[in-house]
Amino acid sequence: MAVISNKSLGKPVTRRAVLGFGVLGILGIAFGSAISDKLSGLFSKLSPNNPLSNILPGANGFEIYTVSGFPTESTSAYKLSVGGLVNNPVTLSYDDLLKLKATHMTKDFQCVTGWRVPNVKWTGVRLKDILDIAGVKNSARAVLFRSFDGVYTESLTINQAMRADVIVAYSMLGTSLTEEHGGPVRLYVAPMYGYKSIKWLSAIELSSTVVPGYWENLGYAVNAWIGRSNGRSDPPVD
Ligand SMILES: Nc1nc2c(c(=O)[nH]1)N[C@H]1C(S)=C(S)[C@@H](COP(=O)(O)O)O[C@H]1N2
Ligand SMILES: [Mo]
């Protein structure tokens, strides 16, 4: 695969990523990275609810979203901590996740801004299986998720987290999760809008109350059921 040095990202990126970040990349080369960094910052503040976000189209119909750059972590360094109100706090490596029972799903991905990618192949471990390993205490009512981007967070109630269609995903679109889609590991919450599916997942914390996530603090619904929240009338998913 062609590797092109892209000034605006400050490191070599793959051709696929350059296609995704083409506009900012070209501006970065034409005007220097300072301006494209400012544009990146502007984009971050505007997404995901502004049409300008369309300047970063991804492959397969996805838009690539980030509020805090593109953090990198190798599969060998990757760690997922599970803590808070659990009986056995654990830290799982990427290999640990691969050894757990795999769940495969083919389901749509729907962003609250309106774009939808049908029939996406996902593979990962049911969140429920991971929570069962850690042993959720009776006092736990909610799950908080952190990203190793250091900024993005998400939340689910215990009941939502235990659903069979909520997975800790390491594969998407038929390949290992790419960096831009949140690799090595992201959450996939099939029945909810895309902002629930936190990328670059690093920590799962059980808590006594729901702690609203990044976009939820900015006004988006905490219970982000597709078609039943955020004032949209999309058909509900199964
Ligand atoms: N860490 C992190 N996760 C995130 C986001 C983000 O900005 N940062 N954006 C969310 C939103 S609004 C959507 S629609 C999806 C987009 O997933 P994609 O970038 O793989 O297309 O990621 C979600 N997870
Ligand atoms: Mo989104």
PDB file of C-alpha atoms and ligand atoms in Angstrom:
ATOM      1  CA  MET A   1       0.000   0.000   0.000  1.00  0.00           C
ATOM      2  CA  ALA A   2       1.283   3.449  -0.872  1.00  0.00           C
ATOM      3  CA  VAL A   3       2.473   5.472   2.093  1.00  0.00           C
ATOM      4  CA  ILE A   4       2.407   9.215   1.702  1.00  0.00           C
ATOM      5  CA  SER A   5       3.788  11.695   4.196  1.00  0.00           C
ATOM      6  CA  ASN A   6       0.964  14.022   5.137  1.00  0.00           C
ATOM      7  CA  LYS A   7       2.115  17.192   6.868  1.00  0.00           C
ATOM      8  CA  SER A   8      -1.206  17.962   8.460  1.00  0.00           C
ATOM      9  CA  LEU A   9      -1.137  14.694  10.363  1.00  0.00           C
ATOM     10  CA  GLY A  10       2.565  15.017  11.159  1.00  0.00           C
ATOM     11  CA  LYS A  11       3.379  11.417  10.300  1.00  0.00           C
ATOM     12  CA  PRO A  12       3.164   9.013   7.390  1.00  0.00           C
ATOM     13  CA  VAL A  13      -0.348   7.884   6.730  1.00  0.00           C
ATOM     14  CA  THR A  14      -1.710   5.294   4.369  1.00  0.00           C
ATOM     15  CA  ARG A  15      -3.170   6.231   1.023  1.00  0.00           C
ATOM     16  CA  ARG A  16      -6.623   5.329   2.316  1.00  0.00           C
ATOM     17  CA  ALA A  17      -6.260   7.813   5.168  1.00  0.00           C
ATOM     18  CA  VAL A  18      -5.023  10.493   2.763  1.00  0.00           C
ATOM     19  CA  LEU A  19      -8.122   9.949   0.672  1.00  0.00           C
ATOM     20  CA  GLY A  20     -10.145  10.486   3.824  1.00  0.00           C
ATOM     21  CA  PHE A  21      -8.263  13.595   4.880  1.00  0.00           C
ATOM     22  CA  GLY A  22      -7.550  14.811   1.384  1.00  0.00           C
ATOM     23  CA  VAL A  23      -8.927  18.324   1.744  1.00  0.00           C
ATOM     24  CA  LEU A  24      -7.055  19.148   4.911  1.00  0.00           C
ATOM     25  CA  GLY A  25      -4.000  17.370   3.574  1.00  0.00           C
ATOM     26  CA  ILE A  26      -3.937  19.464   0.424  1.00  0.00           C
ATOM     27  CA  LEU A  27      -4.494  22.651   2.438  1.00  0.00           C
ATOM     28  CA  GLY A  28      -1.704  21.547   4.733  1.00  0.00           C
ATOM     29  CA  ILE A  29       0.697  21.179   1.826  1.00  0.00           C
ATOM     30  CA  ALA A  30      -0.444  24.421   0.175  1.00  0.00           C
ATOM     31  CA  PHE A  31      -0.549  26.680   3.221  1.00  0.00           C
ATOM     32  CA  GLY A  32       1.478  24.879   5.854  1.00  0.00           C
ATOM     33  CA  SER A  33       0.330  22.691   8.656  1.00  0.00           C
ATOM     34  CA  ALA A  34      -0.545  25.540  11.061  1.00  0.00           C
ATOM     35  CA  ILE A  35      -3.557  26.532   8.985  1.00  0.00           C
ATOM     36  CA  SER A  36      -4.717  22.997   8.455  1.00  0.00           C
ATOM     37  CA  ASP A  37      -4.309  22.378  12.191  1.00  0.00           C
ATOM     38  CA  LYS A  38      -6.651  25.316  12.798  1.00  0.00           C
ATOM     39  CA  LEU A  39      -9.077  23.855  10.270  1.00  0.00           C
ATOM     40  CA  SER A  40      -8.810  20.491  11.983  1.00  0.00           C
ATOM     41  CA  GLY A  41      -9.628  22.200  15.256  1.00  0.00           C
ATOM     42  CA  LEU A  42     -12.605  23.947  13.681  1.00  0.00           C
ATOM     43  CA  PHE A  43     -13.784  20.676  12.196  1.00  0.00           C
ATOM     44  CA  SER A  44     -13.510  18.990  15.582  1.00  0.00           C
ATOM     45  CA  LYS A  45     -15.713  21.610  17.206  1.00  0.00           C
ATOM     46  CA  LEU A  46     -18.296  21.415  14.446  1.00  0.00           C
ATOM     47  CA  SER A  47     -18.644  17.685  13.984  1.00  0.00           C
ATOM     48  CA  PRO A  48     -20.790  15.673  13.992  1.00  0.00           C
ATOM     49  CA  ASN A  49     -23.742  18.024  13.569  1.00  0.00           C
ATOM     50  CA  ASN A  50     -22.434  20.358  10.887  1.00  0.00           C
ATOM     51  CA  PRO A  51     -22.400  19.833   7.120  1.00  0.00           C
ATOM     52  CA  LEU A  52     -18.724  20.849   7.048  1.00  0.00           C
ATOM     53  CA  SER A  53     -17.987  17.441   8.514  1.00  0.00           C
ATOM     54  CA  ASN A  54     -18.651  16.116   5.019  1.00  0.00           C
ATOM     55  CA  ILE A  55     -15.220  17.346   3.981  1.00  0.00           C
ATOM     56  CA  LEU A  56     -13.779  14.213   5.585  1.00  0.00           C
ATOM     57  CA  PRO A  57     -15.454  11.329   3.755  1.00  0.00           C
ATOM     58  CA  GLY A  58     -14.169   7.873   4.647  1.00  0.00           C
ATOM     59  CA  ALA A  59     -14.280   4.635   2.702  1.00  0.00           C
ATOM     60  CA  ASN A  60     -17.430   2.514   2.312  1.00  0.00           C
ATOM     61  CA  GLY A  61     -19.773   5.453   2.943  1.00  0.00           C
ATOM     62  CA  PHE A  62     -18.456   6.171   6.427  1.00  0.00           C
ATOM     63  CA  GLU A  63     -17.560   9.655   7.580  1.00  0.00           C
ATOM     64  CA  ILE A  64     -14.508   9.579   9.824  1.00  0.00           C
ATOM     65  CA  TYR A  65     -15.158  11.460  13.038  1.00  0.00           C
ATOM     66  CA  THR A  66     -12.801  12.497  15.783  1.00  0.00           C
ATOM     67  CA  VAL A  67     -13.001  15.213  18.398  1.00  0.00           C
ATOM     68  CA  SER A  68      -9.387  14.750  19.401  1.00  0.00           C
ATOM     69  CA  GLY A  69      -7.030  13.701  16.621  1.00  0.00           C
ATOM     70  CA  PHE A  70      -6.016  10.186  15.690  1.00  0.00           C
ATOM     71  CA  PRO A  71      -4.286   8.384  18.545  1.00  0.00           C
ATOM     72  CA  THR A  72      -2.200   5.331  17.663  1.00  0.00           C
ATOM     73  CA  GLU A  73      -1.817   2.164  19.681  1.00  0.00           C
ATOM     74  CA  SER A  74      -0.313  -1.118  18.513  1.00  0.00           C
ATOM     75  CA  THR A  75      -2.203  -4.326  19.121  1.00  0.00           C
ATOM     76  CA  SER A  76       0.704  -5.546  21.287  1.00  0.00           C
ATOM     77  CA  ALA A  77       0.580  -2.457  23.548  1.00  0.00           C
ATOM     78  CA  TYR A  78      -3.216  -2.334  23.675  1.00  0.00           C
ATOM     79  CA  LYS A  79      -4.871  -2.677  27.101  1.00  0.00           C
ATOM     80  CA  LEU A  80      -8.545  -2.559  28.032  1.00  0.00           C
ATOM     81  CA  SER A  81      -9.168  -1.991  31.732  1.00  0.00           C
ATOM     82  CA  VAL A  82     -12.425  -3.010  33.379  1.00  0.00           C
ATOM     83  CA  GLY A  83     -12.938  -1.489  36.816  1.00  0.00           C
ATOM     84  CA  GLY A  84     -15.165   0.507  39.115  1.00  0.00           C
ATOM     85  CA  LEU A  85     -18.028  -1.416  40.730  1.00  0.00           C
ATOM     86  CA  VAL A  86     -16.782  -4.914  39.827  1.00  0.00           C
ATOM     87  CA  ASN A  87     -15.624  -7.842  41.961  1.00  0.00           C
ATOM     88  CA  ASN A  88     -12.538  -8.622  39.851  1.00  0.00           C
ATOM     89  CA  PRO A  89     -10.986  -5.601  38.128  1.00  0.00           C
ATOM     90  CA  VAL A  90      -9.226  -6.913  35.015  1.00  0.00           C
ATOM     91  CA  THR A  91      -7.022  -5.620  32.247  1.00  0.00           C
ATOM     92  CA  LEU A  92      -7.421  -7.399  28.933  1.00  0.00           C
ATOM     93  CA  SER A  93      -4.842  -7.408  26.160  1.00  0.00           C
ATOM     94  CA  TYR A  94      -5.720  -7.554  22.466  1.00  0.00           C
ATOM     95  CA  ASP A  95      -4.824 -11.267  22.473  1.00  0.00           C
ATOM     96  CA  ASP A  96      -7.068 -11.835  25.493  1.00  0.00           C
ATOM     97  CA  LEU A  97      -9.960 -10.353  23.516  1.00  0.00           C
ATOM     98  CA  LEU A  98      -9.210 -12.563  20.491  1.00  0.00           C
ATOM     99  CA  LYS A  99      -9.312 -15.645  22.738  1.00  0.00           C
ATOM    100  CA  LEU A 100     -12.792 -14.844  24.060  1.00  0.00           C
ATOM    101  CA  LYS A 101     -15.869 -16.062  22.197  1.00  0.00           C
ATOM    102  CA  ALA A 102     -16.258 -14.067  18.994  1.00  0.00           C
ATOM    103  CA  THR A 103     -19.605 -12.591  18.000  1.00  0.00           C
ATOM    104  CA  HIS A 104     -20.286 -11.701  14.369  1.00  0.00           C
ATOM    105  CA  MET A 105     -22.978  -9.274  13.264  1.00  0.00           C
ATOM    106  CA  THR A 106     -23.940  -7.681   9.968  1.00  0.00           C
ATOM    107  CA  LYS A 107     -25.783  -4.493  10.800  1.00  0.00           C
ATOM    108  CA  ASP A 108     -26.167  -0.892   9.743  1.00  0.00           C
ATOM    109  CA  PHE A 109     -24.207   2.019  11.156  1.00  0.00           C
ATOM    110  CA  GLN A 110     -26.234   5.195  11.531  1.00  0.00           C
ATOM    111  CA  CYS A 111     -24.884   8.605  12.553  1.00  0.00           C
ATOM    112  CA  VAL A 112     -27.331  11.010  14.157  1.00  0.00           C
ATOM    113  CA  THR A 113     -26.506  13.543  11.424  1.00  0.00           C
ATOM    114  CA  GLY A 114     -28.212  11.327   8.855  1.00  0.00           C
ATOM    115  CA  TRP A 115     -25.620   9.205   7.054  1.00  0.00           C
ATOM    116  CA  ARG A 116     -26.081   5.486   7.258  1.00  0.00           C
ATOM    117  CA  VAL A 117     -23.940   2.588   6.087  1.00  0.00           C
ATOM    118  CA  PRO A 118     -25.962  -0.583   5.504  1.00  0.00           C
ATOM    119  CA  ASN A 119     -24.829  -4.140   6.173  1.00  0.00           C
ATOM    120  CA  VAL A 120     -21.529  -3.526   7.925  1.00  0.00           C
ATOM    121  CA  LYS A 121     -19.736  -6.679   9.086  1.00  0.00           C
ATOM    122  CA  TRP A 122     -18.638  -6.488  12.713  1.00  0.00           C
ATOM    123  CA  THR A 123     -16.677  -8.930  14.866  1.00  0.00           C
ATOM    124  CA  GLY A 124     -15.861  -8.655  18.535  1.00  0.00           C
ATOM    125  CA  VAL A 125     -16.664  -9.849  22.018  1.00  0.00           C
ATOM    126  CA  ARG A 126     -20.036  -9.237  23.610  1.00  0.00           C
ATOM    127  CA  LEU A 127     -19.688  -6.501  26.205  1.00  0.00           C
ATOM    128  CA  LYS A 128     -21.779  -8.746  28.468  1.00  0.00           C
ATOM    129  CA  ASP A 129     -19.113 -11.470  28.329  1.00  0.00           C
ATOM    130  CA  ILE A 130     -16.451  -8.980  29.428  1.00  0.00           C
ATOM    131  CA  LEU A 131     -18.646  -7.609  32.207  1.00  0.00           C
ATOM    132  CA  ASP A 132     -19.315 -11.182  33.393  1.00  0.00           C
ATOM    133  CA  ILE A 133     -15.571 -11.844  33.635  1.00  0.00           C
ATOM    134  CA  ALA A 134     -15.173  -8.744  35.816  1.00  0.00           C
ATOM    135  CA  GLY A 135     -18.249  -9.593  37.900  1.00  0.00           C
ATOM    136  CA  VAL A 136     -20.588  -6.604  38.063  1.00  0.00           C
ATOM    137  CA  LYS A 137     -21.531  -5.619  41.620  1.00  0.00           C
ATOM    138  CA  ASN A 138     -25.227  -5.280  42.493  1.00  0.00           C
ATOM    139  CA  SER A 139     -24.743  -1.574  43.172  1.00  0.00           C
ATOM    140  CA  ALA A 140     -23.632  -0.937  39.565  1.00  0.00           C
ATOM    141  CA  ARG A 141     -26.273   0.703  37.365  1.00  0.00           C
ATOM    142  CA  ALA A 142     -24.262   2.118  34.484  1.00  0.00           C
ATOM    143  CA  VAL A 143     -21.131   1.736  32.400  1.00  0.00           C
ATOM    144  CA  LEU A 144     -18.733   4.526  31.487  1.00  0.00           C
ATOM    145  CA  PHE A 145     -16.390   4.115  28.532  1.00  0.00           C
ATOM    146  CA  ARG A 146     -13.131   5.984  27.985  1.00  0.00           C
ATOM    147  CA  SER A 147     -11.033   6.409  24.864  1.00  0.00           C
ATOM    148  CA  PHE A 148      -7.258   6.569  24.697  1.00  0.00           C
ATOM    149  CA  ASP A 149      -7.732   9.794  22.729  1.00  0.00           C
ATOM    150  CA  GLY A 150      -8.054  11.173  26.270  1.00  0.00           C
ATOM    151  CA  VAL A 151     -11.214  13.187  25.547  1.00  0.00           C
ATOM    152  CA  TYR A 152     -14.140  11.144  24.244  1.00  0.00           C
ATOM    153  CA  THR A 153     -16.360   9.273  26.691  1.00  0.00           C
ATOM    154  CA  GLU A 154     -19.596   7.328  26.414  1.00  0.00           C
ATOM    155  CA  SER A 155     -22.168   5.706  28.679  1.00  0.00           C
ATOM    156  CA  LEU A 156     -24.751   2.925  28.792  1.00  0.00           C
ATOM    157  CA  THR A 157     -27.118   1.662  31.471  1.00  0.00           C
ATOM    158  CA  ILE A 158     -26.416  -1.878  32.721  1.00  0.00           C
ATOM    159  CA  ASN A 159     -29.440  -3.212  30.844  1.00  0.00           C
ATOM    160  CA  GLN A 160     -28.276  -1.616  27.599  1.00  0.00           C
ATOM    161  CA  ALA A 161     -24.726  -2.897  28.159  1.00  0.00           C
ATOM    162  CA  MET A 162     -25.942  -6.490  28.613  1.00  0.00           C
ATOM    163  CA  ARG A 163     -27.705  -6.599  25.213  1.00  0.00           C
ATOM    164  CA  ALA A 164     -26.478  -9.214  22.749  1.00  0.00           C
ATOM    165  CA  ASP A 165     -26.007  -6.564  20.031  1.00  0.00           C
ATOM    166  CA  VAL A 166     -23.460  -4.494  21.965  1.00  0.00           C
ATOM    167  CA  ILE A 167     -19.903  -5.638  21.280  1.00  0.00           C
ATOM    168  CA  VAL A 168     -16.325  -4.646  21.947  1.00  0.00           C
ATOM    169  CA  ALA A 169     -15.275  -4.777  18.308  1.00  0.00           C
ATOM    170  CA  TYR A 170     -11.844  -5.547  16.844  1.00  0.00           C
ATOM    171  CA  SER A 171     -12.979  -6.107  13.280  1.00  0.00           C
ATOM    172  CA  MET A 172     -15.200  -4.041  10.998  1.00  0.00           C
ATOM    173  CA  LEU A 173     -15.913  -4.106   7.255  1.00  0.00           C
ATOM    174  CA  GLY A 174     -14.253  -7.509   7.071  1.00  0.00           C
ATOM    175  CA  THR A 175     -10.809  -6.464   8.351  1.00  0.00           C
ATOM    176  CA  SER A 176      -9.099  -5.620  11.620  1.00  0.00           C
ATOM    177  CA  LEU A 177     -10.232  -2.200  12.826  1.00  0.00           C
ATOM    178  CA  THR A 178      -8.206   0.508  11.168  1.00  0.00           C
ATOM    179  CA  GLU A 179      -6.772   3.428  13.118  1.00  0.00           C
ATOM    180  CA  GLU A 180      -9.285   5.913  11.699  1.00  0.00           C
ATOM    181  CA  HIS A 181     -12.225   3.688  12.623  1.00  0.00           C
ATOM    182  CA  GLY A 182     -10.973   3.433  16.214  1.00  0.00           C
ATOM    183  CA  GLY A 183      -8.501   0.543  16.115  1.00  0.00           C
ATOM    184  CA  PRO A 184      -7.327  -1.616  17.653  1.00  0.00           C
ATOM    185  CA  VAL A 185     -10.646  -1.773  19.554  1.00  0.00           C
ATOM    186  CA  ARG A 186     -13.886   0.228  19.605  1.00  0.00           C
ATOM    187  CA  LEU A 187     -17.365  -0.262  20.968  1.00  0.00           C
ATOM    188  CA  TYR A 188     -20.265  -1.044  18.607  1.00  0.00           C
ATOM    189  CA  VAL A 189     -23.741  -0.359  19.973  1.00  0.00           C
ATOM    190  CA  ALA A 190     -25.939  -1.642  17.132  1.00  0.00           C
ATOM    191  CA  PRO A 191     -29.330  -0.236  18.218  1.00  0.00           C
ATOM    192  CA  MET A 192     -28.064   3.286  18.885  1.00  0.00           C
ATOM    193  CA  TYR A 193     -26.679   6.233  16.935  1.00  0.00           C
ATOM    194  CA  GLY A 194     -23.030   6.103  15.990  1.00  0.00           C
ATOM    195  CA  TYR A 195     -21.810   8.422  18.731  1.00  0.00           C
ATOM    196  CA  LYS A 196     -22.395   5.592  21.226  1.00  0.00           C
ATOM    197  CA  SER A 197     -19.778   3.500  19.394  1.00  0.00           C
ATOM    198  CA  ILE A 198     -16.723   5.006  21.050  1.00  0.00           C
ATOM    199  CA  LYS A 199     -13.486   4.603  19.112  1.00  0.00           C
ATOM    200  CA  TRP A 200     -10.046   3.778  20.573  1.00  0.00           C
ATOM    201  CA  LEU A 201     -11.674   2.150  23.599  1.00  0.00           C
ATOM    202  CA  SER A 202      -9.363   1.994  26.618  1.00  0.00           C
ATOM    203  CA  ALA A 203     -11.446   1.674  29.774  1.00  0.00           C
ATOM    204  CA  ILE A 204     -14.782   0.344  30.983  1.00  0.00           C
ATOM    205  CA  GLU A 205     -15.882   1.586  34.404  1.00  0.00           C
ATOM    206  CA  LEU A 206     -18.963   0.392  36.265  1.00  0.00           C
ATOM    207  CA  SER A 207     -20.713   3.128  38.210  1.00  0.00           C
ATOM    208  CA  SER A 208     -23.844   3.739  40.266  1.00  0.00           C
ATOM    209  CA  THR A 209     -25.304   6.352  37.885  1.00  0.00           C
ATOM    210  CA  VAL A 210     -25.071   7.158  34.183  1.00  0.00           C
ATOM    211  CA  VAL A 211     -22.319   9.654  33.425  1.00  0.00           C
ATOM    212  CA  PRO A 212     -23.295  11.400  30.169  1.00  0.00           C
ATOM    213  CA  GLY A 213     -20.721  11.086  27.392  1.00  0.00           C
ATOM    214  CA  TYR A 214     -18.964  13.688  25.243  1.00  0.00           C
ATOM    215  CA  TRP A 215     -21.791  14.483  22.794  1.00  0.00           C
ATOM    216  CA  GLU A 216     -24.415  13.922  25.478  1.00  0.00           C
ATOM    217  CA  ASN A 217     -22.922  16.794  27.477  1.00  0.00           C
ATOM    218  CA  LEU A 218     -23.429  18.866  24.324  1.00  0.00           C
ATOM    219  CA  GLY A 219     -27.125  18.072  24.043  1.00  0.00           C
ATOM    220  CA  TYR A 220     -27.476  14.702  22.313  1.00  0.00           C
ATOM    221  CA  ALA A 221     -29.727  12.038  23.849  1.00  0.00           C
ATOM    222  CA  VAL A 222     -28.150   9.734  26.423  1.00  0.00           C
ATOM    223  CA  ASN A 223     -30.556   6.964  25.388  1.00  0.00           C
ATOM    224  CA  ALA A 224     -29.645   7.196  21.719  1.00  0.00           C
ATOM    225  CA  TRP A 225     -32.025   4.591  20.264  1.00  0.00           C
ATOM    226  CA  ILE A 226     -32.091   4.976  16.505  1.00  0.00           C
ATOM    227  CA  GLY A 227     -35.393   6.465  15.447  1.00  0.00           C
ATOM    228  CA  ARG A 228     -36.591   7.096  18.985  1.00  0.00           C
ATOM    229  CA  SER A 229     -34.343   9.933  20.068  1.00  0.00           C
ATOM    230  CA  ASN A 230     -32.798  13.185  18.891  1.00  0.00           C
ATOM    231  CA  GLY A 231     -36.017  14.165  17.160  1.00  0.00           C
ATOM    232  CA  ARG A 232     -35.400  11.999  14.101  1.00  0.00           C
ATOM    233  CA  SER A 233     -37.875   9.664  12.499  1.00  0.00           C
ATOM    234  CA  ASP A 234     -35.636   6.921  11.161  1.00  0.00           C
ATOM    235  CA  PRO A 235     -37.166   3.472  11.230  1.00  0.00           C
ATOM    236  CA  PRO A 236     -36.245   1.606  14.406  1.00  0.00           C
ATOM    237  CA  VAL A 237     -33.649  -1.137  13.975  1.00  0.00           C
ATOM    238  CA  ASP A 238     -34.249  -4.631  15.219  1.00  0.00           C
TER     239      ASP A 238
HETATM  240  N1  LIG B   1     -13.197   8.499  20.333  1.00  0.00           N
HETATM  241  C1  LIG B   1     -14.194   8.876  19.504  1.00  0.00           C
HETATM  242  N2  LIG B   1     -15.163   8.001  19.199  1.00  0.00           N
HETATM  243  C2  LIG B   1     -16.180   8.359  18.385  1.00  0.00           C
HETATM  244  C3  LIG B   1     -16.254   9.672  17.842  1.00  0.00           C
HETATM  245  C4  LIG B   1     -15.210  10.565  18.156  1.00  0.00           C
HETATM  246  O1  LIG B   1     -15.173  11.725  17.704  1.00  0.00           O
HETATM  247  N3  LIG B   1     -14.191  10.137  18.983  1.00  0.00           N
HETATM  248  N4  LIG B   1     -17.319  10.032  17.023  1.00  0.00           N
HETATM  249  C5  LIG B   1     -18.533   9.221  17.148  1.00  0.00           C
HETATM  250  C6  LIG B   1     -19.507   9.482  16.074  1.00  0.00           C
HETATM  251  S1  LIG B   1     -20.455  10.900  16.197  1.00  0.00           S
HETATM  252  C7  LIG B   1     -19.711   8.591  15.049  1.00  0.00           C
HETATM  253  S2  LIG B   1     -20.967   8.780  13.922  1.00  0.00           S
HETATM  254  C8  LIG B   1     -18.825   7.430  14.886  1.00  0.00           C
HETATM  255  C9  LIG B   1     -18.171   7.472  13.518  1.00  0.00           C
HETATM  256  O2  LIG B   1     -17.404   6.330  13.319  1.00  0.00           O
HETATM  257  P1  LIG B   1     -16.293   6.320  12.164  1.00  0.00           P
HETATM  258  O3  LIG B   1     -15.360   7.487  12.439  1.00  0.00           O
HETATM  259  O4  LIG B   1     -15.652   4.979  12.272  1.00  0.00           O
HETATM  260  O5  LIG B   1     -17.030   6.516  10.874  1.00  0.00           O
HETATM  261  O6  LIG B   1     -17.798   7.351  15.880  1.00  0.00           O
HETATM  262  C10 LIG B   1     -18.211   7.730  17.160  1.00  0.00           C
HETATM  263  N5  LIG B   1     -17.146   7.448  18.089  1.00  0.00           N
HETATM  264 MO    MO B   2     -22.123  10.592  14.674  1.00  0.00          MO
END
